[in-house]
XYZ file of C-alpha atoms in Angstrom:
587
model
C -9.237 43.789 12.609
C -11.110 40.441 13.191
C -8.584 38.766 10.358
C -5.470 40.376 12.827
C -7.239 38.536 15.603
C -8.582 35.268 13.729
C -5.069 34.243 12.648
C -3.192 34.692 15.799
C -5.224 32.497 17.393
C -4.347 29.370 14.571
C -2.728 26.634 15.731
C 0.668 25.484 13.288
C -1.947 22.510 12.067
C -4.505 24.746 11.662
C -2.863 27.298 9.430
C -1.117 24.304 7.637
C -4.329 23.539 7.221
C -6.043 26.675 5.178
C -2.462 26.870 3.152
C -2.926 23.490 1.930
C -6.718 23.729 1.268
C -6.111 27.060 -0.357
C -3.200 26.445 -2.105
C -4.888 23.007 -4.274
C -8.271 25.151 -4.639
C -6.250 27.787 -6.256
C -4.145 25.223 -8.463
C -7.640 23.543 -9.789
C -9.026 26.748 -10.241
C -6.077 27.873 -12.546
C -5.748 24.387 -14.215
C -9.092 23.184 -14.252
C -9.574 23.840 -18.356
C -6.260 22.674 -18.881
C -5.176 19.539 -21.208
C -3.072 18.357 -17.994
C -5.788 19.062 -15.274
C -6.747 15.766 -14.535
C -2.541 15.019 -13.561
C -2.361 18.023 -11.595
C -5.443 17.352 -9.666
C -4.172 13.913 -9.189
C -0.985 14.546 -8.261
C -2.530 17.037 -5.331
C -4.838 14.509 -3.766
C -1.410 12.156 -3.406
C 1.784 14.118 -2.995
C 1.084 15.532 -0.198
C 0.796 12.788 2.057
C 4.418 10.962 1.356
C 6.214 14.636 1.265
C 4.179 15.246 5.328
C 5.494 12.068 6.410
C 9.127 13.114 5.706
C 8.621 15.758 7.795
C 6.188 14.174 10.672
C 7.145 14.236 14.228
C 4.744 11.809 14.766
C 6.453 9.024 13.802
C 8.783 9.566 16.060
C 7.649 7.958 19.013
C 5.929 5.103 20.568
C 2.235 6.067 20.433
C -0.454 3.591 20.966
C -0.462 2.313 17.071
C 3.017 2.201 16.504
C 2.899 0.019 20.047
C 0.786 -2.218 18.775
C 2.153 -2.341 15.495
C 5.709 -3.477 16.347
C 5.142 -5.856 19.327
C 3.917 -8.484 17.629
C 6.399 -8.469 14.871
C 9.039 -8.313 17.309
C 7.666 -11.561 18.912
C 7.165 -13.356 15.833
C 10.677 -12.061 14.606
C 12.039 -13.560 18.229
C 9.986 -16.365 18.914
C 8.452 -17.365 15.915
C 5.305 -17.499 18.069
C 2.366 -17.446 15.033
C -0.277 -16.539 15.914
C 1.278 -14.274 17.948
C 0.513 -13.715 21.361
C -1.346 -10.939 23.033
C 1.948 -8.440 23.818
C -0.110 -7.004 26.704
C -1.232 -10.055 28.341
C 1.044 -12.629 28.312
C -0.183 -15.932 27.775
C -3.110 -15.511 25.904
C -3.419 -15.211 22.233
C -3.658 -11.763 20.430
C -7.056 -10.774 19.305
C -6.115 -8.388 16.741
C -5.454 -8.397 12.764
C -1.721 -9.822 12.427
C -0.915 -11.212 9.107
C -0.227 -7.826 8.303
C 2.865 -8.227 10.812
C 3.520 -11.750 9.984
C 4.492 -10.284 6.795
C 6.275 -7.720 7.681
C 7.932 -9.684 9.910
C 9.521 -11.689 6.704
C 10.078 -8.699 5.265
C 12.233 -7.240 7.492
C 14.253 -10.595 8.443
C 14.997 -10.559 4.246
C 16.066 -7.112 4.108
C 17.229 -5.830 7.718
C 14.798 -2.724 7.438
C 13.284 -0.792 10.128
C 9.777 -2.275 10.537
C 8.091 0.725 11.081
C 9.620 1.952 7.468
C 8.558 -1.176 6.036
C 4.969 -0.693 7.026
C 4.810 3.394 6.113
C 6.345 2.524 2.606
C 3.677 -0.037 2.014
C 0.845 2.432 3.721
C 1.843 4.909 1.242
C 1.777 2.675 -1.631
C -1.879 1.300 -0.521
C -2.980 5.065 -0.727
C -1.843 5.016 -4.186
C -3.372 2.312 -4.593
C -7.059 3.720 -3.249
C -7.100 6.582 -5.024
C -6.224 4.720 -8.758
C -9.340 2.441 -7.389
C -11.742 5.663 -6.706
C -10.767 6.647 -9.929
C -11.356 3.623 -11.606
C -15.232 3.396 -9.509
C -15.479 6.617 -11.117
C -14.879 5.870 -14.801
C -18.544 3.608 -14.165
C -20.370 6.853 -14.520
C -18.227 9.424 -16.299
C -15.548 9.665 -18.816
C -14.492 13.088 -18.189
C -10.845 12.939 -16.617
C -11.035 15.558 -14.746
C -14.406 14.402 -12.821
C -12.304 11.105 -12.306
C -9.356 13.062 -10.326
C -11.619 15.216 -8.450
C -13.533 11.956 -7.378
C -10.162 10.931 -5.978
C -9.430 13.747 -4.043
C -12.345 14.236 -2.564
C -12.367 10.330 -1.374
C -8.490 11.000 0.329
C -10.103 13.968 2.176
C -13.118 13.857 3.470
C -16.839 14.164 1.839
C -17.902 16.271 4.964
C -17.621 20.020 5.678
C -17.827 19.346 9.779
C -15.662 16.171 10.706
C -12.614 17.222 11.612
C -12.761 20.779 10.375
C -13.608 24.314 11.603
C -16.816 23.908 12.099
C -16.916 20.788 14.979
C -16.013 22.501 17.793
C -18.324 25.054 17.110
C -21.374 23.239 16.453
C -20.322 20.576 19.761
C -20.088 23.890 21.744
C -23.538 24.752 20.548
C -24.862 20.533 20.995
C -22.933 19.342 23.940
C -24.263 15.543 23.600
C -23.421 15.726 19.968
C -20.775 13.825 18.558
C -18.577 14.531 15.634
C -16.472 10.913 14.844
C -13.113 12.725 14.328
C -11.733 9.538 12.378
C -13.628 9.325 9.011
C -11.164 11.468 6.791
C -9.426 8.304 4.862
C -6.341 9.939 4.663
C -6.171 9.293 8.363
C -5.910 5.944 7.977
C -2.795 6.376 5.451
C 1.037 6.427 6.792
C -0.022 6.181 9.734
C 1.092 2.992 11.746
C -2.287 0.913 11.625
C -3.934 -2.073 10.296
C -6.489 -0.125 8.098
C -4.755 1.085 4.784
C -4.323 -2.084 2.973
C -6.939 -3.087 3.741
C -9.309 -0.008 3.334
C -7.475 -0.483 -0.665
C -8.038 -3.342 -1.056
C -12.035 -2.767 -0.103
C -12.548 -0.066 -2.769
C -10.594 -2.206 -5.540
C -13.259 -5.143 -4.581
C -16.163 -1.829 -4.754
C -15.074 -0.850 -8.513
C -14.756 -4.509 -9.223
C -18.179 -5.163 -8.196
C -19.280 -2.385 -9.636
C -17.842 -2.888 -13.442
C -19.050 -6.601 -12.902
C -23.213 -5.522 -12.602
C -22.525 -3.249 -15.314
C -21.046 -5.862 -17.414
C -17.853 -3.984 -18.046
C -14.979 -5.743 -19.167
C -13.879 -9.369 -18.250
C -16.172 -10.876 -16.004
C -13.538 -13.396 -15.283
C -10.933 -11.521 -14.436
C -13.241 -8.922 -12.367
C -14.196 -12.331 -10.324
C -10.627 -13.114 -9.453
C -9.590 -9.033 -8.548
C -13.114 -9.041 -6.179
C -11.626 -12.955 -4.511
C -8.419 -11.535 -4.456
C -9.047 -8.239 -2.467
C -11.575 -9.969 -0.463
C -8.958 -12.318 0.804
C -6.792 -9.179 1.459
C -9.149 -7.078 3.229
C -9.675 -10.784 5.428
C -6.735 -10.927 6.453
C -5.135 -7.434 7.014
C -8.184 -5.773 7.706
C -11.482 -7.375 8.974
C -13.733 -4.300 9.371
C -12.716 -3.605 5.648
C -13.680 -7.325 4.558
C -17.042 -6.196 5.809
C -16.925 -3.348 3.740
C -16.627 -5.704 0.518
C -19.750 -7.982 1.677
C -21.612 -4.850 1.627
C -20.958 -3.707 -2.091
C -21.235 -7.147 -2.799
C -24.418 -7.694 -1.697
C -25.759 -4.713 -3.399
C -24.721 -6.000 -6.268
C -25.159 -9.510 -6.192
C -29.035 -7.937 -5.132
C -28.644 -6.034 -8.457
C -28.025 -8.642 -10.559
C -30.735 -11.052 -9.051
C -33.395 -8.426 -9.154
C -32.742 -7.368 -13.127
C -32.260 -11.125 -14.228
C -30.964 -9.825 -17.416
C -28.426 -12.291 -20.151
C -25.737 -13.807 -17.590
C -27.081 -11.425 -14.645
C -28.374 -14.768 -12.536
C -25.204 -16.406 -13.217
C -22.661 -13.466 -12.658
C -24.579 -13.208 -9.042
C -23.769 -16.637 -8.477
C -20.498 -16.340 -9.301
C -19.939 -13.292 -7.544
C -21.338 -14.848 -4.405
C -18.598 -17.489 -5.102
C -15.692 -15.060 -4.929
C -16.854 -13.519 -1.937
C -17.761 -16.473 -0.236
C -15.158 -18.850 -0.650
C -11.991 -16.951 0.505
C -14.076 -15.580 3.420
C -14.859 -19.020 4.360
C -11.702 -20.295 3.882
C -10.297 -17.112 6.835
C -13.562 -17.808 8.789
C -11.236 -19.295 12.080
C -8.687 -16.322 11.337
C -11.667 -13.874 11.794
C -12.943 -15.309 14.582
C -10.024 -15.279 16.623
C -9.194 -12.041 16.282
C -13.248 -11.087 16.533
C -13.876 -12.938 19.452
C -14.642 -11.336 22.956
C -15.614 -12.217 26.127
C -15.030 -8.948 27.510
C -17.837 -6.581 28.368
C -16.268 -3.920 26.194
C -15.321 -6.060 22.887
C -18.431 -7.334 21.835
C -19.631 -6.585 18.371
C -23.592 -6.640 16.837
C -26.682 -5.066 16.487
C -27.286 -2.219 18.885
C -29.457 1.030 19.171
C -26.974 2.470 21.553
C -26.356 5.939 20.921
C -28.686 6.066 17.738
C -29.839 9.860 18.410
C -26.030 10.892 18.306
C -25.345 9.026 15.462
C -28.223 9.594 13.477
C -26.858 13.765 14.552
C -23.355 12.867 13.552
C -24.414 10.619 9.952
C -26.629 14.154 8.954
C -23.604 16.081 9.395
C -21.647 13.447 7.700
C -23.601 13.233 4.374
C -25.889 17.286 4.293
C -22.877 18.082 1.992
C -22.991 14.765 -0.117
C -27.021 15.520 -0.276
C -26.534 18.903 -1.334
C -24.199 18.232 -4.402
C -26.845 15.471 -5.248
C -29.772 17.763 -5.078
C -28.394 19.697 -7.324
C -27.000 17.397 -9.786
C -30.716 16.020 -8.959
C -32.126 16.475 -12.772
C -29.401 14.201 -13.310
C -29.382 11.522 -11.028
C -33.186 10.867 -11.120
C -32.761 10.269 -15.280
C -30.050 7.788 -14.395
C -32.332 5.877 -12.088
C -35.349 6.109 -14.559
C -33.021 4.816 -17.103
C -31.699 1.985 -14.598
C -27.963 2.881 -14.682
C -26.596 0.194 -13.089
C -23.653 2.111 -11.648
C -25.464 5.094 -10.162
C -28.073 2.399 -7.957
C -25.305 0.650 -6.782
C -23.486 3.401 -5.589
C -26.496 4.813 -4.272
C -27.544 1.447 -2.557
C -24.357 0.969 -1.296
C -24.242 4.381 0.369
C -27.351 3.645 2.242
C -26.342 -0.117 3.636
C -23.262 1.946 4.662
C -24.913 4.367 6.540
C -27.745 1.930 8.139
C -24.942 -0.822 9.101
C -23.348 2.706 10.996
C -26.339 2.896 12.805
C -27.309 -0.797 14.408
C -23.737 -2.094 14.628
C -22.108 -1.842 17.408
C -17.865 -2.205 17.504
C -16.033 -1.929 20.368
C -14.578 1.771 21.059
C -17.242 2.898 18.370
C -15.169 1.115 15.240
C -18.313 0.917 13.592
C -17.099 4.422 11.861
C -15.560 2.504 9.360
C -18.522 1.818 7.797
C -18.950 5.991 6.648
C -14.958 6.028 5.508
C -16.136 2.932 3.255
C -19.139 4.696 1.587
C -16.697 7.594 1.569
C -15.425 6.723 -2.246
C -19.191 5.970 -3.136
C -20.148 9.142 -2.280
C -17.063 10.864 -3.348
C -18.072 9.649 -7.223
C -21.191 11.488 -7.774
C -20.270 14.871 -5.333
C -17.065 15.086 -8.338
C -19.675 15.151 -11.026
C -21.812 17.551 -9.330
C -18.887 19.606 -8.535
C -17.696 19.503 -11.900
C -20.498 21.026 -13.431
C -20.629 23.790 -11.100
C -17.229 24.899 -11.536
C -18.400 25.427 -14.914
C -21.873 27.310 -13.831
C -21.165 28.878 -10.412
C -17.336 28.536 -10.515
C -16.949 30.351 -6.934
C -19.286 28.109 -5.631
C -18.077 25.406 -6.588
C -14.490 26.038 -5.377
C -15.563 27.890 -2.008
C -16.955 23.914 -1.369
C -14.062 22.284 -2.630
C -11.555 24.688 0.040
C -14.168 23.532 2.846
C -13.925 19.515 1.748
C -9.802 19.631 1.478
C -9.618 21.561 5.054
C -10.587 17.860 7.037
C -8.231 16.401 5.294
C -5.237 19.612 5.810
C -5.828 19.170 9.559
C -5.049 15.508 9.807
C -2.340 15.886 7.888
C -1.175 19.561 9.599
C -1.267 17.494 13.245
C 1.536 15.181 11.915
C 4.800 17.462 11.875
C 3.707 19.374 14.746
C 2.547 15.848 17.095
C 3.980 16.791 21.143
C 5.631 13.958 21.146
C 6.293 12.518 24.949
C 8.412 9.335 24.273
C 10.399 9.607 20.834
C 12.216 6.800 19.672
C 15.065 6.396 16.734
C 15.132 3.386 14.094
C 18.381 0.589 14.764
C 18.353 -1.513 11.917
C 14.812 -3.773 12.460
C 14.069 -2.158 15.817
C 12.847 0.955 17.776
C 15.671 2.201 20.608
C 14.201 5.337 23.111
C 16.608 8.357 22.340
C 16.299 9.062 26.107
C 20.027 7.422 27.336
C 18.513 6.055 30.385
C 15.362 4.256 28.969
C 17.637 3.328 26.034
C 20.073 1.260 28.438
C 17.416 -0.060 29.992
C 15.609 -1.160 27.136
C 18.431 -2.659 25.717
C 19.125 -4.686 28.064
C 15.819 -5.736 28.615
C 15.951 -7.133 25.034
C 19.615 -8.551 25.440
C 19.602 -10.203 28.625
C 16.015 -11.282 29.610
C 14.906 -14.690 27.889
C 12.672 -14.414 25.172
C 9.291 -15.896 26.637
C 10.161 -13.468 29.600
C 7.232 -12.040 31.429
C 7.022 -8.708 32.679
C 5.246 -6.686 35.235
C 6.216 -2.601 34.573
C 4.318 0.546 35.260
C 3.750 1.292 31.467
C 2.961 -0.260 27.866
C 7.279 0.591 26.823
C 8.459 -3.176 27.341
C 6.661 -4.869 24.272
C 7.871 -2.272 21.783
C 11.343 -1.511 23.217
C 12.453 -4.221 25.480
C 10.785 -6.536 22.763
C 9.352 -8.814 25.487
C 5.886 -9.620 27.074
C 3.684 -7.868 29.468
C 1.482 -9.756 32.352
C -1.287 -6.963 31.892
C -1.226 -3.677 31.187
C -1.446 -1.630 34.937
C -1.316 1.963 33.731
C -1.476 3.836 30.059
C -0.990 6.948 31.661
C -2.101 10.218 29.431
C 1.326 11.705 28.117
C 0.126 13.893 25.344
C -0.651 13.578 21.613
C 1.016 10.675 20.706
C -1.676 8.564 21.783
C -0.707 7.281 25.440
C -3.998 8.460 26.701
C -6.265 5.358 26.971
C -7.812 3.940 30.181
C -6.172 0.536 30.886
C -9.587 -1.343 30.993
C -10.572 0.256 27.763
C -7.297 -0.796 26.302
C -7.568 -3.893 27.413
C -11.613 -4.403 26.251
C -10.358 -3.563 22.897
C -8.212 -5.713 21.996
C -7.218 -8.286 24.695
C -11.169 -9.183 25.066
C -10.931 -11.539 28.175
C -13.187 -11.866 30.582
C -13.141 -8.732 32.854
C -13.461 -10.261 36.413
C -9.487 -12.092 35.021
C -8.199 -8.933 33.378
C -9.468 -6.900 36.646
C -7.681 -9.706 38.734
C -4.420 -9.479 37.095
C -4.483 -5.396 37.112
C -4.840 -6.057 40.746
C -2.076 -8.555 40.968
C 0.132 -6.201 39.112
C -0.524 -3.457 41.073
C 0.005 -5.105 44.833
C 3.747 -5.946 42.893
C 4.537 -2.483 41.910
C 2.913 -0.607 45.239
C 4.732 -2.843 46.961
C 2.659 -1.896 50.059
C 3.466 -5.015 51.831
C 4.989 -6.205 55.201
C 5.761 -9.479 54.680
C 6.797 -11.018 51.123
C 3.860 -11.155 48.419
C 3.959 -14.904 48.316
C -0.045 -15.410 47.235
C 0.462 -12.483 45.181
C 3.395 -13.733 43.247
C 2.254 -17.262 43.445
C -0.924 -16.577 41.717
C 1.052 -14.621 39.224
C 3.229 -17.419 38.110
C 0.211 -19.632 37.662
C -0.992 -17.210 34.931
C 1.654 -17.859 32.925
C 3.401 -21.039 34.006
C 7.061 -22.174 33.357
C 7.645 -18.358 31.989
C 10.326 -16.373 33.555
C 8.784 -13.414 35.394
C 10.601 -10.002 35.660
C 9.541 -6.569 37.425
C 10.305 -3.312 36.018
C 9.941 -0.942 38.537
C 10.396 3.085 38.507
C 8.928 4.302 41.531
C 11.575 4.535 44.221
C 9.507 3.731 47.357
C 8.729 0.380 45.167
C 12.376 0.281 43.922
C 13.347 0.519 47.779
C 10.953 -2.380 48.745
C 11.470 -4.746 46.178
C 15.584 -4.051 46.689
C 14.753 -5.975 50.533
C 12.521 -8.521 49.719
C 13.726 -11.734 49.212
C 12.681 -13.812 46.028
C 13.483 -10.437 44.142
C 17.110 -10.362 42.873
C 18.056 -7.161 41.290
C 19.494 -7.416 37.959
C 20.071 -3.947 36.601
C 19.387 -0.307 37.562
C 19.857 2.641 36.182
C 18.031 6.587 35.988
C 15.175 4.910 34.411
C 14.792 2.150 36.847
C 15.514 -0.934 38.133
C 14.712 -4.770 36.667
C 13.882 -7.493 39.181
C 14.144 -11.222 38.676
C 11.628 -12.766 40.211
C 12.104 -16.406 41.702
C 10.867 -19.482 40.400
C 10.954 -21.084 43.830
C 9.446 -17.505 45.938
C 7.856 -19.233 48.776
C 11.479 -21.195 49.143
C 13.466 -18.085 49.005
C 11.181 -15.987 51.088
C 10.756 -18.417 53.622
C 14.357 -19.599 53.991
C 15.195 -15.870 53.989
C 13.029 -15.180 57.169
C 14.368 -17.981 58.461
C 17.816 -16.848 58.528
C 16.668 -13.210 59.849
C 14.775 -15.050 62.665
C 18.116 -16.705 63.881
């Protein structure tokens, strides 16, 4: 009877959910002794996320990510403008990770391919990518294939019980100021339309690199050039995962110092060197897309929140602690016996989890830090777990459903997204599928200039009329496909102006589109133009009281209309036209 009520009650992603979490529990248990184990369990933690893509609804749209993903690679494409600018505040220069577009960019001008395709396909490959780089972290401390795999698909779904599973409503019910971070399952971050993936791979190649390099195996050389390499990578796509690679390499450049053992001193140095020198050599990269002057953007050290998160970083590891304590035997003979691999893991776990702490990120980014101690951890909970499932086999694989379930939900939300503004692929671009916004759109992108400047009621221009905005006046909640963010938190995030000038152009944007006035806007528009000087200014507007107002106001020449509104020219010369125009009515 309580099974007959349980079920009904599952949402699609929630039943998608225990099917997938069942179905790869049952596989490993049946498989588990098998010659081909380790394959099988391999090919589970990565098959499923390319073969949920095919089918996701969520890509189907023009969410907050994918926004921000193809407006700047539409500018560059267009414009050529490098670094690009800020697509939601026109003029000023955009203070987010963009060689990742850059490239992309070049990518798609070679081949003609849809951008968005172009950056799932390489997403995809990057998760490929960090789970062969788990496995090889893993190979440090066992040999034993099928630990490896396991290690792996633990890392791609989650090391915790509670994020993101059953359990976190629950236990926030029970703890209302308690807060469960939602976003530290890493196969989150994986085709999924956002600047973390290649980066987040790149990170955990540098972690195994470092790793093998304290332990002393293989070429120390050519572990040197994969840790400069990646660190480079991480750089430039993916800044908060370049500060995942100073932390495992300061563990082990620590490591090495401290032991002082044959070329320990020198491989320190050296490792320093490969760290140091391509983060130098990005230093002005990071810092423009770091800096803030915003009250919302800053990053450092900060107690702010530290109860919750010290709540939510419990929850986070109990189930990581509990595999160690009882692979405990175990782990304290590897420490007695100084295994290189097993301190710097261990180390590394606990910078992670102190740097999540006392940093503080704007919107509370400083999560990454627990999805990059997530392969760390991942390592020694797979050995654990592997010698349970040969002691206290229904233990062992009762845990193993609860870690994949995380991991089923994120992916169980993708085909079944409510998805408010869906969109269709045109060769390199996005069109609306809605025939009025299309048209629009379309010729938005076809007969506005370029370095057009726009002032609309929504964040739709950038990615579909490929052009500008002055500031972002509304990001109205529209459902699940991630519309639903206050404009000044938007803005705090990643424009990261001052807030008195991002408040003053909200305000200058909204007088426009109210179009309350009596008399034309002349200071209004005025003080507009001197924002962005010399650029041609447009209006979108939708509301038909505004619409109505703007139609009988001179300086405003209508250019197009349609179901989905109207576009409005707005004169260079405004005071001229508004004032000859009254002229003329006074006569």
């Amino acid at each position: 009877m309580g099974l007959a009520r349980f079920f009904p009650s599952l949402s699609p992603p929630d039943l998608f959910a225990i099917a997938f979490a069942l179905g790869i529990t049952v596989l490993i248990a049946m498989t588990f002794r098998h010659r081909s184990a380790a394959w099988v369990i391999a090919s589970a933690a990565y098959v499923p996320l390319p073969v949920v893509a095919l089918f996701s609804a969520q890509y189907n749209l023009v969410g907050w990510h994918a926004f921000m993903h193809v407006s700047p690679i539409y500018q560059m494409m267009a414009r050529g403008v490098v670094p690009p600018e800020d697509p939601v505040y026109a003029g000023g220069t955009l203070r987010y990770p963009w060689v990742e577009h850059w490239l992309i960019a070049q990518v798609s001008r070679f081949t003609g391919a849809n951008v968005n395709l172009i950056a799932l396909c390489a997403e995809a490959v990057a998760f490929l990518v960090f789970l062969g780089a788990v496995a090889w972290l893993a190979s440090t401390l066992t040999r034993d294939r099928v630990t490896i795999a396991l290690a792996s698909l633990i890392s791609g779904y989650g090391i915790s019980v509670f994020h993101s599973s059953f359990f976190a409503e629950p236990l926030q019910r029970a703890f209302p100021p308690l807060w469960l971070e939602t976003r530290v399952v890493p196969v989150d971050k994986f085709v999924n339309l956002t600047a973390a993936p290649i980066g987040y791979a790149a990170m955990v190649v540098a972690a195994a690199a470092t790793v093998r390099l304290v332990c002393g195996l293989g070429s120390a050389r050519r572990l040197l050039l994969l840790i400069a390499s990646c660190t480079l990578v991480a750089a430039l796509i993916h800044p908060l995962s370049w500060l995942g690679v100073l932390a495992f390499a300061s563990v082990g450049g620590f490591i090495l110092l401290v032991a002082r053992e044959g070329e320990d001193v020198r491989h320190a140095i050296m490792l320093a060197a490969a760290v140091g020198v391509p983060s130098a050599l990005c230093w002005g990269y990071l810092r423009s897309v770091g800096a803030s002057e915003s009250s919302g953007g800053w990053m450092g050290i900060s107690t702010e929140s530290f109860r919750i998160k010290v709540a939510d970083l419990a929850l986070f590891l109990v189930t990581f602690a509990v595999l160690a304590y009882l692979h405990r035997a175990e782990l304290i003979r590897w420490l007695r016996s100084r295994n290189r691999a097993a301190i710097t893991l261990l180390s590394a776990i606990g910078f992670l989890a102190v740097a999540y702490l006392f940093v503080r990120m704007p919107m509370r980014n400083e999560y990454k830090f627990l999805i990059q101690l997530v392969p760390a951890a991942a390592v020694i909970m797979a050995i654990s777990l592997r010698r349970l499932l040969d002691t206290q086999r229904g233990f062992a694989l009762a845990l193993l459903f609860l870690l994949l379930l995380p991991g089923g939900r994120i992916l169980g939300q993708r085909p079944w997204f409510k998805v408010t503004d869906p969109v269709r692929m045109d060769g390199r671009y996005i069109r609306a599928v809605e025939p009025g916004a299309d048209e629009l759109y379309e010729w938005v992108a076809a007969h506005t200039p370029q370095d057009a400047v726009f002032i609309a009621p929504d964040i739709r221009i950038p990615p579909l009329g490929r052009r500008t905005l002055y500031i972002v006046v509304d990001a109205p909640w529209r459902g699940q496909d991630g519309w639903g963010v206050e404009p000044m938190r938007l803005l705090q995030f990643h424009v990261r102006h001052r807030d008195s000038d991002m408040s003053r152009r909200q305000r200058l944007a909204a007088e426009v589109l109210g179009a309350g006035w009596t008399k034309p806007p002349v200071e209004i528009v005025e003080a507009i133009q001197g924002d962005v000087p010399g650029r041609p200014l447009f209006v979108h507007a939708a509301d038909s009281a505004a619409i109505a107002k703007l139609n009988s106001t001179p300086g405003f020449s209508r250019e197009f209309s349609n179901a989905a509104g109207s576009i409005y020219a707005v004169s260079t010369s405004f005071r001229a036209a508004s004032t000859s125009t009254e002229r003329v009515v006074g006569r």
